[in-house]
PDB file of C-alpha atoms and ligand atoms in Angstrom:
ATOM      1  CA  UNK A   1      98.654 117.651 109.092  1.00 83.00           C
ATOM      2  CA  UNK A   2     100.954 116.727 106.540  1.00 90.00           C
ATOM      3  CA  UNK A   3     103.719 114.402 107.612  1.00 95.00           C
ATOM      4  CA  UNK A   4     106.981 112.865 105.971  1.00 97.00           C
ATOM      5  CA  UNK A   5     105.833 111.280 102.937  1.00 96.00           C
ATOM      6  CA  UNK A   6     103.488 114.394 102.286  1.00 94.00           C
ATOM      7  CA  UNK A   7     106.430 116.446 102.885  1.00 94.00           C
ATOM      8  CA  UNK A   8     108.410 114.610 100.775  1.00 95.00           C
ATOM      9  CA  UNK A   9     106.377 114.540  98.255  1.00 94.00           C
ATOM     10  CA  UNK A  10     105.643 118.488  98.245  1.00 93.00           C
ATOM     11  CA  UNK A  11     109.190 118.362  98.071  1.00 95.00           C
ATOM     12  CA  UNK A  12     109.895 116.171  95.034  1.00 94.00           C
ATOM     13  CA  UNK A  13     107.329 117.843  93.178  1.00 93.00           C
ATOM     14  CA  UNK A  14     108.427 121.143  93.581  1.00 95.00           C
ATOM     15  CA  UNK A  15     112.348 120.637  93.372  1.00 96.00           C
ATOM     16  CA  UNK A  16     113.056 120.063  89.329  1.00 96.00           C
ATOM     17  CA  UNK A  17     110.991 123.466  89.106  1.00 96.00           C
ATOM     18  CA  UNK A  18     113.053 125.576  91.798  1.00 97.00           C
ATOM     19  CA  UNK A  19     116.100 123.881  91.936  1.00 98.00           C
ATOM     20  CA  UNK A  20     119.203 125.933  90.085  1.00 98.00           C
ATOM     21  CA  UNK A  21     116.370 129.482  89.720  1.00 98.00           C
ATOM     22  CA  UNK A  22     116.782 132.647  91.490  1.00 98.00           C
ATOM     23  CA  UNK A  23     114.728 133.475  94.285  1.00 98.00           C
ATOM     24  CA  UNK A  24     113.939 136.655  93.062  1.00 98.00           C
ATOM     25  CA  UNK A  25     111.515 138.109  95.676  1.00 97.00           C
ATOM     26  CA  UNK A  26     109.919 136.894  98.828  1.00 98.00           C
ATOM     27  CA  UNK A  27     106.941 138.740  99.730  1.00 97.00           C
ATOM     28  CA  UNK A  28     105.779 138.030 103.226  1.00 98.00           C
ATOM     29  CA  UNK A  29     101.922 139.076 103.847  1.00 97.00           C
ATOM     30  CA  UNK A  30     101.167 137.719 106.911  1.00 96.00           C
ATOM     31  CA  UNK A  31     103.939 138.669 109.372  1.00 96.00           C
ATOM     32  CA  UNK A  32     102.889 136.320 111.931  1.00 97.00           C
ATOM     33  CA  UNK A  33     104.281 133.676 109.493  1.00 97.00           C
ATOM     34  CA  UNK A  34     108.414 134.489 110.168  1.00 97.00           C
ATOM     35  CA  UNK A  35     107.908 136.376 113.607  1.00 95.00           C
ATOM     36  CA  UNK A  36     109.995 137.329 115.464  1.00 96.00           C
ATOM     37  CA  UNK A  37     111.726 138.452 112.092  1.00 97.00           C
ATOM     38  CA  UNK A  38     110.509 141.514 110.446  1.00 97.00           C
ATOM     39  CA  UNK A  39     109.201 140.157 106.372  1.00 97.00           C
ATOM     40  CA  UNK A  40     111.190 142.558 105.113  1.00 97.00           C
ATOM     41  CA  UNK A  41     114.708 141.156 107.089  1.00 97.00           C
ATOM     42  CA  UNK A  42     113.821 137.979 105.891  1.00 98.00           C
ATOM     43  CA  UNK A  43     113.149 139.263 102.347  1.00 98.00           C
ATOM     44  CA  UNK A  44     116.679 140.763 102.312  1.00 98.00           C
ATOM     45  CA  UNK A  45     118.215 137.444 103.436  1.00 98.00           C
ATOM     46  CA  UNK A  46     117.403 135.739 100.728  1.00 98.00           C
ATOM     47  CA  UNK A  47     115.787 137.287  97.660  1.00 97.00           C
ATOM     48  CA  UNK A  48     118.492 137.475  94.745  1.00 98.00           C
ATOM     49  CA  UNK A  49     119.600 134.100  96.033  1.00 98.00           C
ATOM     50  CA  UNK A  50     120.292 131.129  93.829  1.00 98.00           C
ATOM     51  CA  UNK A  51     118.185 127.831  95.052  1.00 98.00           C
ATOM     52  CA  UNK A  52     121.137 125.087  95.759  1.00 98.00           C
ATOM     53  CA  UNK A  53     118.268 122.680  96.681  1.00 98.00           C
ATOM     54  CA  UNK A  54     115.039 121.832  98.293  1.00 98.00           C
ATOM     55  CA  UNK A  55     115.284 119.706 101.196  1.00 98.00           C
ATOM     56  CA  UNK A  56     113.505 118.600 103.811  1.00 98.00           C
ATOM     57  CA  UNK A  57     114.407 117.694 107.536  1.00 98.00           C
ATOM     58  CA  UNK A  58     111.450 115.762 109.472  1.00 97.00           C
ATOM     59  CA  UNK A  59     108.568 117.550 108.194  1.00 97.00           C
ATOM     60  CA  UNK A  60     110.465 120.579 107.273  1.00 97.00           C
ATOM     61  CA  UNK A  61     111.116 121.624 103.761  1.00 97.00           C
ATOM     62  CA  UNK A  62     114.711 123.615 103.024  1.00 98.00           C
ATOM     63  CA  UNK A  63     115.272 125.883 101.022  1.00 98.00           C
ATOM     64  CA  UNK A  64     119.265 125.680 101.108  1.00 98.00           C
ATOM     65  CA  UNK A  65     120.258 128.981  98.938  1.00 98.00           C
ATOM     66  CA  UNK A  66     123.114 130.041  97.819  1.00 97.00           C
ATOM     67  CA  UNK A  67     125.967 131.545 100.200  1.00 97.00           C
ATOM     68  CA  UNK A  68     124.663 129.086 103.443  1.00 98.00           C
ATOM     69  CA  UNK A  69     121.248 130.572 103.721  1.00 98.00           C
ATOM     70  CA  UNK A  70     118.583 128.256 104.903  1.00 98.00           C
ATOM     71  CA  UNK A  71     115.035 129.078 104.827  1.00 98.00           C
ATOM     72  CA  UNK A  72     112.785 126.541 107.008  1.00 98.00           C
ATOM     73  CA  UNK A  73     109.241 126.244 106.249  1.00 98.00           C
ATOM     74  CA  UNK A  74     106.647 124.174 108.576  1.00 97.00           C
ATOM     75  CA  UNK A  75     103.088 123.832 106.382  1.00 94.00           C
ATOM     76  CA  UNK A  76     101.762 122.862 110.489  1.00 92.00           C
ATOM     77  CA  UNK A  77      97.707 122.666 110.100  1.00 87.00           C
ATOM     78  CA  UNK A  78      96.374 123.785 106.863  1.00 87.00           C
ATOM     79  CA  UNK A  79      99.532 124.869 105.053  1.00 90.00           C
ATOM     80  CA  UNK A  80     100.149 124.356 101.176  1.00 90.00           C
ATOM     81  CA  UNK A  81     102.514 125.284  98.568  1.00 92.00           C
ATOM     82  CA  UNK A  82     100.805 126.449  95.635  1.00 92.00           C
ATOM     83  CA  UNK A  83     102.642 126.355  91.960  1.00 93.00           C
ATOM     84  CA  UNK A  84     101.743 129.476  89.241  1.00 93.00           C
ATOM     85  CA  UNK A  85      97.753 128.870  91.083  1.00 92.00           C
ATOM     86  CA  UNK A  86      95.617 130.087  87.963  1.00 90.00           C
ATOM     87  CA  UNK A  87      93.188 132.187  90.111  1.00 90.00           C
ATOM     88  CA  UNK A  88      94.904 133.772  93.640  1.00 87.00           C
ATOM     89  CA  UNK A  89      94.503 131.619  96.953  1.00 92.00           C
ATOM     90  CA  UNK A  90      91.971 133.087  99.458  1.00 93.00           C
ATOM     91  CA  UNK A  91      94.642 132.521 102.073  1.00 94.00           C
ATOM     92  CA  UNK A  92      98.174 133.572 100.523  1.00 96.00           C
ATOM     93  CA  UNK A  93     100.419 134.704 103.535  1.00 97.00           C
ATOM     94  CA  UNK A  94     103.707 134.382 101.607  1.00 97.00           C
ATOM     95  CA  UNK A  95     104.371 134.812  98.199  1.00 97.00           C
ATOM     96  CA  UNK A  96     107.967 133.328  96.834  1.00 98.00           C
ATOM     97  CA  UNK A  97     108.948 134.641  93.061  1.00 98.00           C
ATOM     98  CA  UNK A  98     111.395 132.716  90.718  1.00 98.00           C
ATOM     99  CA  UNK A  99     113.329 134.001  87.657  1.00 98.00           C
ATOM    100  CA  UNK A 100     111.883 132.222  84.798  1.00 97.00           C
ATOM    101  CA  UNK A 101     108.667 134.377  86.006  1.00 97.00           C
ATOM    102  CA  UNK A 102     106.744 131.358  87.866  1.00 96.00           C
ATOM    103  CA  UNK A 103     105.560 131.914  91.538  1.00 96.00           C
ATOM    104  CA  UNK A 104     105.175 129.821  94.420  1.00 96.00           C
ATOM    105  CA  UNK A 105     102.232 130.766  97.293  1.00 95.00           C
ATOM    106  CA  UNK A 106     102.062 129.732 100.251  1.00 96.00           C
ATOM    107  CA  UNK A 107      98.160 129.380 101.551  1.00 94.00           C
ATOM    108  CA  UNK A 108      97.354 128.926 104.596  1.00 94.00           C
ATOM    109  CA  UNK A 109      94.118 129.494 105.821  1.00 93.00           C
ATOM    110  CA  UNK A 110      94.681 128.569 109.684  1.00 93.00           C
ATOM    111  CA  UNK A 111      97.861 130.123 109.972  1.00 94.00           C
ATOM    112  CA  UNK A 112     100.156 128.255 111.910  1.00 95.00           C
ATOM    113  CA  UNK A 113     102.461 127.364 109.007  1.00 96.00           C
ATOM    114  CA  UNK A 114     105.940 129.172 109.652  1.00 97.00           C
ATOM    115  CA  UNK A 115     109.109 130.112 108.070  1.00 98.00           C
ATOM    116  CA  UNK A 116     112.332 130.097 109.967  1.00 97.00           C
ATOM    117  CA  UNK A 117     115.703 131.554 108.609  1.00 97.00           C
ATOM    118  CA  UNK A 118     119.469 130.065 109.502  1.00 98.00           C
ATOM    119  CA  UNK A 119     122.438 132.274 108.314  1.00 97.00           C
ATOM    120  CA  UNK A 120     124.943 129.519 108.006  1.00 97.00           C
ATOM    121  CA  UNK A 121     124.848 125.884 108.144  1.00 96.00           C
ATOM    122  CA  UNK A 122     125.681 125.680 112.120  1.00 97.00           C
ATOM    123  CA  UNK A 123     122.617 127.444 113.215  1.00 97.00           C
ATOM    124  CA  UNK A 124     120.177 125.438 110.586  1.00 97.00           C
ATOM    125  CA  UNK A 125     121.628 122.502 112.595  1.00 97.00           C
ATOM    126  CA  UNK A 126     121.186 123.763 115.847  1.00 97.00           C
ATOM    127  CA  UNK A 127     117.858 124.938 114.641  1.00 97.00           C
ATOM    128  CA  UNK A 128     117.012 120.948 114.428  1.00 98.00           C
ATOM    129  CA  UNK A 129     119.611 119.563 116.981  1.00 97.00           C
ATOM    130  CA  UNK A 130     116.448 120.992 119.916  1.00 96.00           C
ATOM    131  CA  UNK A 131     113.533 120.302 117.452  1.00 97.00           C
ATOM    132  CA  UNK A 132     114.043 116.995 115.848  1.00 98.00           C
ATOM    133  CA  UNK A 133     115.257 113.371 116.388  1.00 98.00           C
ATOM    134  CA  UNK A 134     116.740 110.831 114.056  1.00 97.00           C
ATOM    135  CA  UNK A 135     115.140 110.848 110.076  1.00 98.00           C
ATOM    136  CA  UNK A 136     113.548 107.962 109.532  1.00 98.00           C
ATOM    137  CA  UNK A 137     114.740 107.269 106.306  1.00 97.00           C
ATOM    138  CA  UNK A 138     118.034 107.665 107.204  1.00 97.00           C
ATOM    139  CA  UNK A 139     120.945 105.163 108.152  1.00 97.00           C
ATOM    140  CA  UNK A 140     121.210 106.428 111.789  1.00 97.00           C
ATOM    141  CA  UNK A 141     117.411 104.763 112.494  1.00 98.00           C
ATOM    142  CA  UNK A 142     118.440 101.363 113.232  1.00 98.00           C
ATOM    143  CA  UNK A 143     117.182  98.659 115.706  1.00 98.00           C
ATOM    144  CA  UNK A 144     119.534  99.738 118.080  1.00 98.00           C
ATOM    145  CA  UNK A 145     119.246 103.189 117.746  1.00 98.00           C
ATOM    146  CA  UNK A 146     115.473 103.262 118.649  1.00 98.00           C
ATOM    147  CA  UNK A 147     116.140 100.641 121.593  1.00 98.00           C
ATOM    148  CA  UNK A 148     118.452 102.999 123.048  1.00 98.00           C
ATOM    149  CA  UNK A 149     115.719 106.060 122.978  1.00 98.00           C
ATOM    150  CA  UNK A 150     112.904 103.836 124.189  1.00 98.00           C
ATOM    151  CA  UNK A 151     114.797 102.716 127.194  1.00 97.00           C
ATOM    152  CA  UNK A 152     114.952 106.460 128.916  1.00 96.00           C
ATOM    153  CA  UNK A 153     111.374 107.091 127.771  1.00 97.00           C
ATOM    154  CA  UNK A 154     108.467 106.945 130.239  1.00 94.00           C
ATOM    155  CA  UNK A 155     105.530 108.025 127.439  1.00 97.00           C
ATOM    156  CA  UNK A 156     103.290 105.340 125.729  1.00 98.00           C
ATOM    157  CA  UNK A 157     104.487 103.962 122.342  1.00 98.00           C
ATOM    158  CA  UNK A 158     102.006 106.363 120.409  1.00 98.00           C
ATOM    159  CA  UNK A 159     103.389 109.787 121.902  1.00 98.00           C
ATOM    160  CA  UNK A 160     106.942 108.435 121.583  1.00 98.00           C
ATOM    161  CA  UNK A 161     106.510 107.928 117.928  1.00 98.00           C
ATOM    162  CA  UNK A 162     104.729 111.453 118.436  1.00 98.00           C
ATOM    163  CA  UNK A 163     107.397 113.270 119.789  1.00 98.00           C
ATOM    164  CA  UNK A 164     109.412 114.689 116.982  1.00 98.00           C
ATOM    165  CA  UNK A 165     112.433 115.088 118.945  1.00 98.00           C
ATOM    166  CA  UNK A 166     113.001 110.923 119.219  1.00 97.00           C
ATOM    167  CA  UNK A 167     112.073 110.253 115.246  1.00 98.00           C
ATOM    168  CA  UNK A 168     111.512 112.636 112.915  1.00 98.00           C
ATOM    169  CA  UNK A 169     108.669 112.974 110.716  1.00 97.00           C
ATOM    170  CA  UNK A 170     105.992 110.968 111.828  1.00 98.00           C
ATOM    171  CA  UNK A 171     102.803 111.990 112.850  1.00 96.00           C
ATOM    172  CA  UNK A 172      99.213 110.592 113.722  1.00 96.00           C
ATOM    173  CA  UNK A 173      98.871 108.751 110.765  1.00 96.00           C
ATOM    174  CA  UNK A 174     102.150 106.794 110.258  1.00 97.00           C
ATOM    175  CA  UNK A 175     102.248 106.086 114.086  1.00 98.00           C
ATOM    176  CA  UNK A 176      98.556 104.063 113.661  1.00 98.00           C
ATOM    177  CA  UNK A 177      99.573 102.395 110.992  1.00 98.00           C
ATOM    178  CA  UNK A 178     103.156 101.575 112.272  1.00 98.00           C
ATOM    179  CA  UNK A 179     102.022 100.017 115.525  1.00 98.00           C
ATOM    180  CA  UNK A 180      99.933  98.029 113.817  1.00 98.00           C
ATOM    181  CA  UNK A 181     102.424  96.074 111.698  1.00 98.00           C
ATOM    182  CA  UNK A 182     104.319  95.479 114.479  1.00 98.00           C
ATOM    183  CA  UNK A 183     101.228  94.142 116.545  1.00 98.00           C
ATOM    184  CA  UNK A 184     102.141  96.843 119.231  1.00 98.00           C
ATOM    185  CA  UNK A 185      99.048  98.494 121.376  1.00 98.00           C
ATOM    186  CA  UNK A 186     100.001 102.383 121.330  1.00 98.00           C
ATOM    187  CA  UNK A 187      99.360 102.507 125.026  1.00 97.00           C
ATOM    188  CA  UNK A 188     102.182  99.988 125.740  1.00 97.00           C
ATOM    189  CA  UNK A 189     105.017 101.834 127.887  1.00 97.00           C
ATOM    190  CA  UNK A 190     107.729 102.639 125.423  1.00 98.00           C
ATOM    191  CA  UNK A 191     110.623 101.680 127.644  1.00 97.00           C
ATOM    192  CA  UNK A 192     109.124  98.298 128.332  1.00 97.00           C
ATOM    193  CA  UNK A 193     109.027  96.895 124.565  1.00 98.00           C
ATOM    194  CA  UNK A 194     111.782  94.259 123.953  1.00 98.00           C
ATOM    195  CA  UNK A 195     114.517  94.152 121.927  1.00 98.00           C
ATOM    196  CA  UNK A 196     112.261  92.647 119.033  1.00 98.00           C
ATOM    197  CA  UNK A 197     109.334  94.239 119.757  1.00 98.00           C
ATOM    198  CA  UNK A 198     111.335  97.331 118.880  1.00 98.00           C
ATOM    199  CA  UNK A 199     113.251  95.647 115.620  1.00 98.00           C
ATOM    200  CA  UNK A 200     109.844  94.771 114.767  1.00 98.00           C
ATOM    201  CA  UNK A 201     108.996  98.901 114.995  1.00 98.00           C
ATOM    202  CA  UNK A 202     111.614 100.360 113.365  1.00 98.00           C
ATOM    203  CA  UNK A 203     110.953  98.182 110.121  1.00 98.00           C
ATOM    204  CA  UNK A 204     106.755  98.866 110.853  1.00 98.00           C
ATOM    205  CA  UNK A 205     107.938 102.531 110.698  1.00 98.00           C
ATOM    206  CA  UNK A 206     109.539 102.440 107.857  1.00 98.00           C
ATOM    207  CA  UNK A 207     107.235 100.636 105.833  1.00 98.00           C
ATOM    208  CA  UNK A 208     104.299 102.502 106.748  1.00 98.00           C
ATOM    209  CA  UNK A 209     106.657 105.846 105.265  1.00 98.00           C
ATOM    210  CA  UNK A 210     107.599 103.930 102.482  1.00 97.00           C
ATOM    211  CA  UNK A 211     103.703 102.585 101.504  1.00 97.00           C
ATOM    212  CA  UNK A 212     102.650 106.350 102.140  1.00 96.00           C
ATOM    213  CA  UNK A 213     105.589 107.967  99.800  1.00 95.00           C
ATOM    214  CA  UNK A 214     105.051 105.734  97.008  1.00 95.00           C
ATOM    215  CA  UNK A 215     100.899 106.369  97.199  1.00 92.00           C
ATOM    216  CA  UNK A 216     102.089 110.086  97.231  1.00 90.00           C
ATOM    217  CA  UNK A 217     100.869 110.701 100.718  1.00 91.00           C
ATOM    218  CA  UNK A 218      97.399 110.766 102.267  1.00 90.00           C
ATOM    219  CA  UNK A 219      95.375 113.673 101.233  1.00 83.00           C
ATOM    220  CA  UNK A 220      92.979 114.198 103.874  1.00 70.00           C
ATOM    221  CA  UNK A 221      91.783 117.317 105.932  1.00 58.00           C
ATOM    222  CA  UNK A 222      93.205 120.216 104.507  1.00 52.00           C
ATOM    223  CA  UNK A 223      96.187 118.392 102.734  1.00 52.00           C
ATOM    224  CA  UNK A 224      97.016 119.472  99.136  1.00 57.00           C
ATOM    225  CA  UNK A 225      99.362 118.917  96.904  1.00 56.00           C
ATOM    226  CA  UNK A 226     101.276 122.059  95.021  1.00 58.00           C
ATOM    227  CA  UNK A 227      99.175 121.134  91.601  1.00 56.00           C
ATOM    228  CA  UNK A 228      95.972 119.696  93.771  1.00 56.00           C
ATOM    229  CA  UNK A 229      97.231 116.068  92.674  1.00 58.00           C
ATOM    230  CA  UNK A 230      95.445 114.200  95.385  1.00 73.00           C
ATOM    231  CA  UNK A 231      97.688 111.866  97.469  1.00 86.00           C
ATOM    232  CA  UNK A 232      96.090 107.747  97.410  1.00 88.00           C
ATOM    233  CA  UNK A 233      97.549 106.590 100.901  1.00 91.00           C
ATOM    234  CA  UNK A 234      93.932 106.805 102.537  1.00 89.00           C
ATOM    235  CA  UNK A 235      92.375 104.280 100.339  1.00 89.00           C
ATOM    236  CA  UNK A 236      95.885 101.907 101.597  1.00 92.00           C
ATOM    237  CA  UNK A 237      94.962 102.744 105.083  1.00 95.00           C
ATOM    238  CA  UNK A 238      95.650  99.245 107.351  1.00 96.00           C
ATOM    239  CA  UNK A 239      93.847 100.541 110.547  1.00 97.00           C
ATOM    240  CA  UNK A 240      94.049 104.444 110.434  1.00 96.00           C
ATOM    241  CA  UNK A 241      90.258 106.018 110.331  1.00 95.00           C
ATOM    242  CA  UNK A 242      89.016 102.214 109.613  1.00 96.00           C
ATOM    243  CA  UNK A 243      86.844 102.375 113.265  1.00 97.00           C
ATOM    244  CA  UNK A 244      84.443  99.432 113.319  1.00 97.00           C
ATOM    245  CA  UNK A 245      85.938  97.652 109.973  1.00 98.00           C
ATOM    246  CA  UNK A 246      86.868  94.385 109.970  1.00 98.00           C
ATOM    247  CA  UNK A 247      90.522  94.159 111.221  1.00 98.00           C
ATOM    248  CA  UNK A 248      92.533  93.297 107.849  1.00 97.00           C
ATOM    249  CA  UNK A 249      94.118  90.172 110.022  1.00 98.00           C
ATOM    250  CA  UNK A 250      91.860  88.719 112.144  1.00 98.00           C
ATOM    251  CA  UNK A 251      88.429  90.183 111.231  1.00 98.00           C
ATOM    252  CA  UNK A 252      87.629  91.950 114.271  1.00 98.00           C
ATOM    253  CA  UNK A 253      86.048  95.164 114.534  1.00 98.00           C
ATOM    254  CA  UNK A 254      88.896  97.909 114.523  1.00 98.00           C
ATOM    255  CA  UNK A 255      88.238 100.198 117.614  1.00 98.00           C
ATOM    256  CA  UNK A 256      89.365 103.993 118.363  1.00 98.00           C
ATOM    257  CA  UNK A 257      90.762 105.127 121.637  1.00 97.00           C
ATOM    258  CA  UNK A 258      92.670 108.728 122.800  1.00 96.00           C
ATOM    259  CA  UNK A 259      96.365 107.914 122.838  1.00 95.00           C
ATOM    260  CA  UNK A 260      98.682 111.252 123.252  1.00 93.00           C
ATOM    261  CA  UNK A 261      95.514 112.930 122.517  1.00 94.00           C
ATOM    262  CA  UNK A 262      95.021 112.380 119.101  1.00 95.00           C
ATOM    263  CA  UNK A 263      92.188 109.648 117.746  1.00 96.00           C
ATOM    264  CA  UNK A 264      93.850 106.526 118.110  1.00 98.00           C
ATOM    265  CA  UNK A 265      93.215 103.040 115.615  1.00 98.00           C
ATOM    266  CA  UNK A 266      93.807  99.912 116.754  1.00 98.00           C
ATOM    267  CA  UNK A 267      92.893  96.070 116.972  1.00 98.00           C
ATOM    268  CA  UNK A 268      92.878  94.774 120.010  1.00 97.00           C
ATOM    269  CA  UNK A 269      93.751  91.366 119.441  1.00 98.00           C
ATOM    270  CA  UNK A 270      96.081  92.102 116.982  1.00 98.00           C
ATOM    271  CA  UNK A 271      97.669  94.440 119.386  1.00 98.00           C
ATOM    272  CA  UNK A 272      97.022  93.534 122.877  1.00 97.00           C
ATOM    273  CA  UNK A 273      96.244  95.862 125.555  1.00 95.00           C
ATOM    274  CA  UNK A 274      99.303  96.593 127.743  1.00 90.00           C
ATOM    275  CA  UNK A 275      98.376  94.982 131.856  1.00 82.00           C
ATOM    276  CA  UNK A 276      96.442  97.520 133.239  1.00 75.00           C
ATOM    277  CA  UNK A 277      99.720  98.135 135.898  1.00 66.00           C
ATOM    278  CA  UNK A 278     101.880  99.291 133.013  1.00 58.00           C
ATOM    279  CA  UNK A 279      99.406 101.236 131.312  1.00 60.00           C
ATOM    280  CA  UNK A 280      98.682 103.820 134.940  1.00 62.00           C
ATOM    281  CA  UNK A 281     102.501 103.925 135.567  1.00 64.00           C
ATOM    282  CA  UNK A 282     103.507 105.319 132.194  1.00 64.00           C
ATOM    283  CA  UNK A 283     100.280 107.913 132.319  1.00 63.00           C
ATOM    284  CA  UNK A 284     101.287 108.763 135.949  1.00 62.00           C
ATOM    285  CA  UNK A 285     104.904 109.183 135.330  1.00 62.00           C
ATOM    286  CA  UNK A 286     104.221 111.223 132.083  1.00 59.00           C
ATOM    287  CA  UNK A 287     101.729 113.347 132.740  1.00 55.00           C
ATOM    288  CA  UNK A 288     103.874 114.250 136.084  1.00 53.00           C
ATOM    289  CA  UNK A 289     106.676 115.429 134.464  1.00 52.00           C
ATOM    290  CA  UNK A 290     105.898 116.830 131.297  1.00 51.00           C
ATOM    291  CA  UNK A 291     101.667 117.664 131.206  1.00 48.00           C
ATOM    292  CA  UNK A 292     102.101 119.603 127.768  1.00 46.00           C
ATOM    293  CA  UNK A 293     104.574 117.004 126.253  1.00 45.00           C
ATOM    294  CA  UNK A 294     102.415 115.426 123.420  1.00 44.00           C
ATOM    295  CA  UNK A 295     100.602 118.988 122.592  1.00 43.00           C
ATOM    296  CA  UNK A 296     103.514 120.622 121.979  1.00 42.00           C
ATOM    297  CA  UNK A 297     105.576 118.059 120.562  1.00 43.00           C
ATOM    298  CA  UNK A 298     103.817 116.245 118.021  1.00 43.00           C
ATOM    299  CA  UNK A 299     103.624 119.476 115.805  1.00 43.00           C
TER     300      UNK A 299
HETATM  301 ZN1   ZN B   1      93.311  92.131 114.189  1.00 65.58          ZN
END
């Protein structure tokens, strides 16, 4: 699934070409994508629009038209923006047409990419305020910041990072490689990392984004980009999919484990093993409160 830097690069590609255009038509063809709005309500709400800017929120991309209409699409799964595509997509659901005549589809072929409308700027934000946490990139993430949300957190480090609600944006990928700058283990209880531990994180976090952004993402799975420019960040990988390679530090074979149920990288000497104690009360606590938490939130 694509995260930030994929995002964000979807979203610096395709912003010189939409940016200032019409948004002519929107033709919805799947209308599971903006349920429970009709196509055609959504159509009206913003076709004939001018396109202020493309933004992106987390691993949202904005369209922020004209008159403080916001249209939010998630790319989830298998989910692509596809520029003027010379022959059509098997798996257009959406189809978004600009006035110099050029056309953006959107092709899914899993279908779980969806697009969300906000009528104003109050309910795009409280559209976000329940879905995502602090952006990364932005000056709110500090040191502090992330202390402060680790401290009333009872998850692991991996499905805190996970949760899109505490920081925005990252996902499986970013998370693996994250923890292991910082020498973390993502089983270690969130809420027991020190002060520098976390420091150490927040910087591991945004580095990893950085790295990713400036390779133009990661283009495995299903990940494309709108003009099927492939992404380099997998050959940069530090630990992510490198099972039984050498640990870049210290040599050692890098192992995989389930954290927050998603395939897990790690060196274990690099980043030791939480105490066995810590480890059972963070699972027990967190899978007694909230037994869905990392399915539904690391989307
Ligand atoms: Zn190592």
């Amino acid at each position: 699934m694509p995260e930030l830097p994929e995002v964000e690069t979807i979203r610096r590609h395709l912003a010189p070409h939409v940016e200032g255009r019409v948004l002519t038509a929107l033709d919805v063809r799947d209308g599971r994508w903006c349920r429970p709005l009709a196509g055609e309500e959504v159509a009206a709400a913003v076709a004939g629009r001018r396109i202020e800017a493309l933004g992106r929120r987390g691993k949202y991309l904005i369209w922020e038209l004209e008159d403080d209409v916001h249209l939010m699409l998630h790319l989830r799964m298998t989910g692509t923006l596809l520029l003027d595509p010379p022959t059509p997509p098997r798996h257009a659901r959406v189809r978004f047409g600009l006035d110099d005549g050029r056309e953006l589809i959107f092709d899914d072929p899993r279908r779980f990419g969806t697009g969300e409308l906000a009528l104003g700027g109050e309910a795009r934000d409280a559209f976000f305020a329940t879905r995502l946490g602090v952006e990364p990139f932005g000056t709110a993430f500090t040191s502090a910041h992330l202390y402060a949300l680790t401290r009333v957190s009872r998850a692991p480090i991996k499905a805190f990072l996970l949760d899109q609600r505490k920081v925005a944006g990252v996902g499986n990928i970013y998370a693996d490689e994250a923890l292991f700058r910082a020498g973390i283990h993502p089983l270690r209880p969130a809420g027991r990392l020190t002060r520098k531990q976390v420091a150490g994180l927040r910087d591991a976090v945004v580095a990893s984004l950085e790295e990713g952004l400036a390779a133009k993402g990661a283009s495995i799975d299903d990940f494309r980009h709108p003009d099927g420019v492939q992404g380099s960040f997998q050959d940069r990988f530090l630990i992510h999919l490198r099972e039984g390679e050498p640990c870049l530090v210290c040599d050692r074979p890098v192992r995989k484990l389930r954290a927050a149920g998603r395939g897990t990288y790690v060196c274990e000497k690099c980043q030791p093993r939480p105490r066995p104690r810590q480890v059972q009360a963070a699972a027990t606590r967190n899978s007694a409160r909230r037994p869905a938490r990392s399915a539904a939130a690391s989307s």
